[in-house]
XYZ file of C-alpha atoms in Angstrom:
332
model
C 122.198 82.817 80.792
C 118.900 84.708 80.600
C 117.261 87.401 82.715
C 113.658 88.497 83.135
C 113.512 92.279 82.582
C 110.743 94.878 82.723
C 110.608 96.760 79.407
C 108.555 99.550 77.853
C 108.651 98.415 74.191
C 106.869 101.615 73.198
C 104.877 104.374 74.858
C 101.938 103.067 76.926
C 103.085 99.415 76.828
C 104.690 97.300 79.573
C 106.196 93.833 79.158
C 108.251 91.353 81.155
C 110.780 89.913 78.733
C 113.249 87.060 79.064
C 116.409 88.379 77.429
C 119.909 86.979 76.835
C 122.380 87.874 79.557
C 126.173 87.529 79.502
C 127.392 86.854 83.060
C 131.089 87.338 82.255
C 132.548 89.992 84.546
C 135.073 92.746 84.019
C 137.740 93.155 86.668
C 135.775 95.701 88.734
C 132.282 94.373 87.995
C 129.902 92.262 90.026
C 127.022 89.952 89.149
C 123.840 90.571 91.139
C 120.441 88.925 91.560
C 117.624 91.332 92.399
C 115.593 90.889 95.566
C 113.291 93.929 95.281
C 112.977 97.016 93.115
C 110.897 100.149 93.648
C 108.876 101.850 90.922
C 109.790 105.546 90.879
C 106.237 106.574 90.143
C 106.602 110.059 88.706
C 109.660 109.322 86.587
C 108.544 105.954 85.269
C 104.991 107.005 84.429
C 106.417 109.970 82.525
C 108.700 107.589 80.624
C 105.790 105.248 79.951
C 103.546 108.081 78.764
C 106.081 109.275 76.203
C 105.034 112.954 76.093
C 108.092 115.229 76.223
C 109.026 118.632 74.881
C 111.778 118.464 72.251
C 115.213 119.276 73.638
C 114.414 118.245 77.231
C 116.363 115.696 79.261
C 113.332 113.425 78.920
C 113.355 113.483 75.125
C 117.075 112.691 75.035
C 116.909 109.946 77.665
C 113.785 107.928 76.831
C 114.252 105.803 73.726
C 112.035 102.773 73.145
C 112.409 99.959 73.924
C 113.171 101.517 77.308
C 114.354 99.819 80.511
C 112.650 101.610 83.436
C 113.713 101.803 87.047
C 116.732 102.823 89.107
C 116.046 101.539 92.627
C 117.081 97.920 93.257
C 118.201 95.857 96.246
C 120.137 92.757 95.270
C 122.339 89.906 96.422
C 125.896 89.788 95.065
C 126.523 86.448 93.333
C 130.061 86.954 92.045
C 132.691 89.697 91.950
C 135.528 90.505 89.572
C 139.159 90.044 90.671
C 139.769 93.730 91.446
C 136.627 94.307 93.534
C 137.376 95.268 97.130
C 135.004 95.721 100.055
C 132.133 93.715 98.534
C 131.964 89.939 98.197
C 129.566 87.217 97.104
C 126.655 86.955 99.514
C 126.616 90.656 100.389
C 123.459 92.660 99.821
C 123.671 95.935 97.957
C 121.662 98.794 96.518
C 122.141 99.610 92.820
C 120.571 102.315 90.663
C 119.713 99.703 88.041
C 116.561 99.107 85.961
C 114.043 96.433 86.994
C 115.805 93.175 86.107
C 116.262 89.703 87.559
C 120.040 89.646 87.002
C 122.433 92.481 86.246
C 126.093 93.422 86.159
C 127.401 96.684 87.550
C 130.687 98.298 88.465
C 131.469 97.883 92.146
C 131.872 101.643 92.642
C 128.225 102.133 91.661
C 126.669 100.028 94.446
C 126.003 100.820 98.096
C 126.520 98.052 100.613
C 123.400 97.504 102.724
C 124.411 97.269 106.381
C 123.041 94.687 108.778
C 119.605 95.832 109.908
C 118.607 97.323 106.531
C 116.414 94.951 104.537
C 115.730 94.905 100.805
C 112.492 96.891 101.080
C 114.290 99.682 102.933
C 117.337 99.619 100.693
C 115.353 100.244 97.503
C 114.663 103.827 98.668
C 118.318 104.857 98.494
C 118.234 106.661 95.123
C 115.133 108.637 96.063
C 116.593 109.384 99.487
C 119.707 110.861 97.862
C 117.656 112.918 95.398
C 115.522 114.401 98.166
C 118.514 114.957 100.410
C 120.094 116.927 97.562
C 116.952 119.058 97.366
C 116.980 119.808 101.076
C 120.680 120.689 100.937
C 120.036 122.937 97.922
C 117.508 124.903 99.979
C 120.162 125.533 102.670
C 117.535 125.449 105.397
C 118.014 127.428 108.568
C 116.847 126.251 111.985
C 113.294 127.442 112.604
C 112.298 128.193 109.015
C 108.819 127.424 107.711
C 108.590 125.014 104.796
C 105.993 123.856 102.287
C 106.106 120.551 100.401
C 103.799 120.384 97.374
C 103.098 116.825 96.235
C 103.236 113.970 98.741
C 104.307 111.180 96.432
C 107.499 109.207 97.030
C 109.820 112.205 96.926
C 107.491 114.502 98.835
C 107.188 111.997 101.691
C 110.963 111.835 102.040
C 111.356 115.621 101.801
C 108.849 116.067 104.626
C 110.863 113.701 106.832
C 114.172 115.370 105.974
C 113.031 118.956 106.599
C 111.517 117.918 109.912
C 114.900 116.412 110.829
C 116.610 119.617 109.683
C 114.741 121.667 112.285
C 111.900 123.307 110.367
C 109.516 125.147 112.669
C 106.542 124.028 110.597
C 106.178 121.781 107.566
C 103.030 122.339 105.463
C 102.450 119.154 103.478
C 100.189 119.998 100.523
C 98.340 117.400 98.459
C 94.639 117.037 97.563
C 94.784 113.260 98.197
C 94.010 112.495 101.838
C 95.391 108.973 101.345
C 98.851 110.454 100.782
C 98.629 112.800 103.743
C 97.701 109.868 105.962
C 101.138 108.345 105.291
C 103.000 111.314 106.787
C 104.762 110.615 110.095
C 102.830 111.808 113.143
C 105.387 114.338 114.326
C 105.029 117.807 115.864
C 105.177 120.571 113.278
C 104.087 118.529 110.236
C 100.755 119.999 109.127
C 98.843 118.224 106.334
C 96.772 120.355 103.971
C 94.330 118.337 101.848
C 94.169 120.736 98.908
C 96.123 121.820 95.862
C 98.813 124.503 95.946
C 96.524 127.237 94.647
C 93.974 126.607 97.399
C 96.718 126.421 100.038
C 97.720 130.044 99.526
C 95.097 131.579 101.820
C 95.498 128.799 104.397
C 99.244 129.415 104.626
C 98.885 133.202 104.684
C 96.500 132.873 107.615
C 98.752 130.421 109.462
C 101.855 132.614 109.027
C 100.257 135.949 109.829
C 100.344 136.962 106.177
C 104.081 136.410 105.792
C 104.213 133.211 103.745
C 106.836 130.464 103.902
C 110.609 130.600 103.801
C 110.986 127.627 101.449
C 108.656 125.644 99.208
C 109.529 122.371 97.493
C 107.653 121.664 94.253
C 107.837 117.885 93.986
C 105.029 117.443 91.474
C 106.619 117.781 88.048
C 103.358 119.442 86.978
C 103.951 122.541 84.821
C 101.217 124.596 86.521
C 102.571 124.237 90.052
C 105.728 126.370 89.839
C 103.745 129.604 89.501
C 101.526 128.539 92.414
C 104.557 127.671 94.544
C 106.132 131.105 94.102
C 103.026 132.650 95.650
C 103.387 130.643 98.861
C 106.757 132.099 99.885
C 107.611 135.392 101.537
C 109.823 138.022 99.855
C 113.304 136.599 99.298
C 111.835 133.111 99.745
C 113.148 130.054 97.897
C 111.346 127.573 95.664
C 113.166 124.285 95.080
C 112.222 122.289 91.986
C 112.488 118.564 92.650
C 109.926 117.609 90.023
C 111.309 118.102 86.525
C 108.420 118.686 84.155
C 108.637 117.018 80.757
C 106.733 119.929 79.194
C 108.518 123.135 80.324
C 106.837 124.988 77.442
C 103.695 124.948 79.611
C 105.475 126.208 82.746
C 105.380 129.828 83.935
C 107.147 131.614 86.765
C 104.206 133.396 88.324
C 103.579 137.143 88.718
C 105.686 137.841 91.808
C 109.111 136.293 91.193
C 110.815 139.618 90.429
C 108.744 141.874 92.719
C 109.240 139.564 95.718
C 112.839 138.636 94.834
C 112.025 134.923 94.793
C 114.836 132.422 94.186
C 114.026 129.364 92.055
C 116.521 126.582 92.715
C 116.920 123.439 90.650
C 118.769 120.277 91.577
C 119.408 117.079 89.619
C 119.734 113.593 91.065
C 123.119 113.037 89.399
C 124.755 115.999 91.131
C 126.729 116.113 94.360
C 126.239 119.069 96.707
C 129.465 120.605 97.903
C 131.310 117.976 99.967
C 128.272 115.690 100.114
C 128.744 112.862 97.606
C 126.216 110.175 96.731
C 127.985 107.544 98.893
C 128.024 109.940 101.861
C 124.355 110.827 101.466
C 123.413 107.150 101.074
C 125.276 106.280 104.266
C 123.546 109.103 106.153
C 120.113 107.935 104.970
C 120.803 104.390 106.125
C 122.066 105.672 109.455
C 118.823 107.612 109.912
C 116.862 104.422 109.176
C 118.863 102.414 111.694
C 118.413 105.135 114.311
C 114.666 105.277 113.700
C 114.865 108.954 112.740
C 113.444 108.187 109.309
C 111.002 105.432 108.380
C 110.067 104.172 104.908
C 108.276 100.984 105.906
C 104.802 102.594 106.092
C 105.293 103.958 102.565
C 105.288 100.494 100.947
C 101.679 99.915 99.924
C 101.868 97.280 97.151
C 104.076 94.331 96.236
C 103.884 92.669 92.814
C 105.594 89.759 91.165
C 107.532 91.051 88.150
C 105.188 88.858 86.081
C 102.457 91.301 87.111
C 104.372 94.336 85.824
C 101.571 95.510 83.477
C 99.138 95.413 86.409
C 101.504 97.399 88.623
C 101.835 100.228 86.103
C 98.100 100.127 85.343
C 97.402 100.635 89.055
C 99.696 103.642 89.158
C 98.316 105.069 85.919
C 94.631 104.694 86.784
C 94.570 104.838 90.595
C 97.707 106.730 91.511
C 96.328 108.171 94.735
C 95.633 104.681 96.099
C 99.283 103.615 95.980
C 102.608 104.893 97.283
C 105.604 102.564 97.367
C 105.019 99.884 94.712
C 107.629 97.120 94.721
C 108.576 94.265 92.458
C 109.410 91.202 94.578
C 111.944 89.334 92.441
C 111.770 86.277 94.700
C 108.243 85.667 93.327
C 109.233 84.938 89.726
C 108.885 81.150 90.088
């Protein structure tokens, strides 16, 4: 058996390769055929670019040839003898690289309920990551929040913090095209500017106090210092964008004097009693209830055969795209 797979053979190169695939299953494994997969823009472009500080998670993780991606909706074709609760014909989410066929342990998939389609299901990994970030902030009802960077993660954070009862959500990004994708809900205030320029705007809007919480979702080394200047004394800054070059990152001049807390969170962690399966189920429940919506965030669909074009679009015209999907039904 063979599978078409998206591969970065080296930095700055993208290929679709047909590679040998062994379909034999272990007792708790399942064989899946992809329906759709979502490009995690920030992560995958960083992996494609290949610029990392030595000793970082990035440098240890990205080895070429590299298989990108971790957001796939798929149909289950076959299950091992010890698999329970999932059967052939079911549709699942898996944190698997972009591939036509794959095997995975049954405990690592999330069953997609009726009413959740493939294009919604592919957001599950990012929805868990952002939910972790919001839980890490331990938001209180009525707090004011800033979200810097309205890419995939920033869009989901804005929806979550609105659901969590924020009094005001300041969504900060210089690209108006990204701000236009925010849900039209009371309290979400788009600011078409960078974080440095937003400082005076936010001070004016909050009577000089600043924000309770700011999420830095950019992964840009310069933004952390700017984010710390948007919060009030004893405010919290949550890092959801992990820069690949922390040697260029500074804390800012007021972290100690204003008693600012800088909080990190990693996508592989749980948060207290909230496990990945529980957070995935909550996200899907919000989708079914209409309390969250990812459909407007899908802006481009490519055949996997067009993988180089998809990454070129994101590299050269990032502000013109949001959710970029590979449609695995378009291989033929």
